[in-house]
Coordinates of C-alpha atoms in Angstrom, one line a residue:
M1427 CA -73.0 -2.8 24.7
V1428 CA -70.7 -3.3 21.7
R1429 CA -68.4 -6.3 21.7
K1430 CA -64.7 -5.8 21.7
G1431 CA -64.3 -7.4 18.3
V1432 CA -66.8 -5.0 16.7
E1433 CA -65.0 -2.0 18.2
V1434 CA -61.7 -3.2 16.7
V1435 CA -63.2 -3.8 13.3
L1436 CA -64.9 -0.3 13.4
T1437 CA -61.7 1.4 14.4
A1438 CA -59.8 -0.4 11.6
L1439 CA -62.4 0.5 9.1
Y1440 CA -62.3 4.2 10.3
V1441 CA -58.5 4.3 9.9
A1442 CA -58.6 2.6 6.5
V1443 CA -61.3 5.0 5.2
L1444 CA -59.4 8.0 6.6
A1445 CA -56.1 6.9 4.9
A1446 CA -58.0 6.3 1.6
V1447 CA -59.5 9.8 1.8
L1448 CA -56.1 11.4 2.7
G1449 CA -54.4 9.4 -0.1
G1450 CA -57.0 10.6 -2.6
I1451 CA -56.5 14.2 -1.5
G1452 CA -52.8 13.8 -1.7
A1453 CA -53.0 12.3 -5.2
A1454 CA -55.4 14.9 -6.5
V1455 CA -53.9 18.1 -5.1
R1456 CA -50.4 19.2 -5.7
H1457 CA -49.0 21.3 -2.8
S1458 CA -46.2 23.7 -3.4
G1459 CA -43.0 23.0 -1.6
P1460 CA -40.6 20.1 -1.4
V1461 CA -41.7 16.6 -2.0
L1462 CA -42.1 14.6 1.2
D1463 CA -39.5 11.9 1.8
V1464 CA -41.9 9.1 2.6
E1465 CA -42.0 5.6 1.3
P1466 CA -44.0 3.8 0.0
A1467 CA -45.9 5.9 -2.6
F1468 CA -49.3 5.5 -0.9
A1469 CA -47.8 6.7 2.4
R1470 CA -46.4 9.7 0.6
R1471 CA -49.9 10.5 -0.8
V1472 CA -51.4 10.2 2.7
A1473 CA -48.8 12.5 4.1
E1474 CA -49.3 15.0 1.2
G1475 CA -53.1 14.9 1.9
L1476 CA -52.4 15.7 5.6
R1477 CA -50.1 18.6 4.5
V1478 CA -52.8 19.9 2.1
L1479 CA -55.5 19.7 4.8
W1480 CA -53.2 21.4 7.3
S1481 CA -52.5 24.3 4.9
V1482 CA -56.2 24.7 4.1
G1483 CA -57.0 24.9 7.8
D1484 CA -54.2 27.4 8.4
E1485 CA -55.4 29.7 5.6
N1486 CA -59.0 29.4 7.0
A1487 CA -57.8 30.3 10.5
K1488 CA -55.9 33.4 9.1
R1489 CA -59.0 34.4 7.1
T1490 CA -61.2 34.1 10.2
E1491 CA -58.8 36.2 12.2
R1492 CA -58.8 38.9 9.6
L1493 CA -62.6 38.9 9.5
L1494 CA -62.8 39.1 13.3
D1495 CA -60.3 41.9 13.3
E1496 CA -62.4 43.8 10.8
L1497 CA -65.6 43.3 12.8
S1498 CA -64.1 44.2 16.2
P1499 CA -64.0 47.9 16.8
P1500 CA -60.8 49.3 18.2
P1501 CA -60.9 50.0 21.9
V1502 CA -62.1 53.4 22.9
P1503 CA -59.8 55.2 25.3
T1504 CA -61.6 56.4 28.4
P1505 CA -60.7 59.9 29.6
P1506 CA -59.3 60.1 33.0
T1507 CA -61.9 61.1 35.6
P1508 CA -61.1 63.8 38.1
R1509 CA -60.6 62.6 41.6
A1510 CA -63.1 63.8 44.1
N1511 CA -61.9 65.4 47.3
T1512 CA -62.3 62.7 49.9
R1513 CA -61.2 64.9 52.8
A1514 CA -64.0 66.3 54.9

């Protein structure tokens, strides 16, 4: 079993690494649109990184939907079946 202090340290390291990665993405990639109104500058880069990842995920979802629509055949209408005479 992991001690409580180790869990806290691991969680803090995870959050710090995630913020550093998002900040790096936000600094490296320029997203079209208005500049985010976030201070300080590092928080702005982290928010920009989140926005870039969100837009990449959105475009990937749209692409996947288009591919699935191309692969799925349209539904084939079934002709109506004549009703049998059930009276004897």
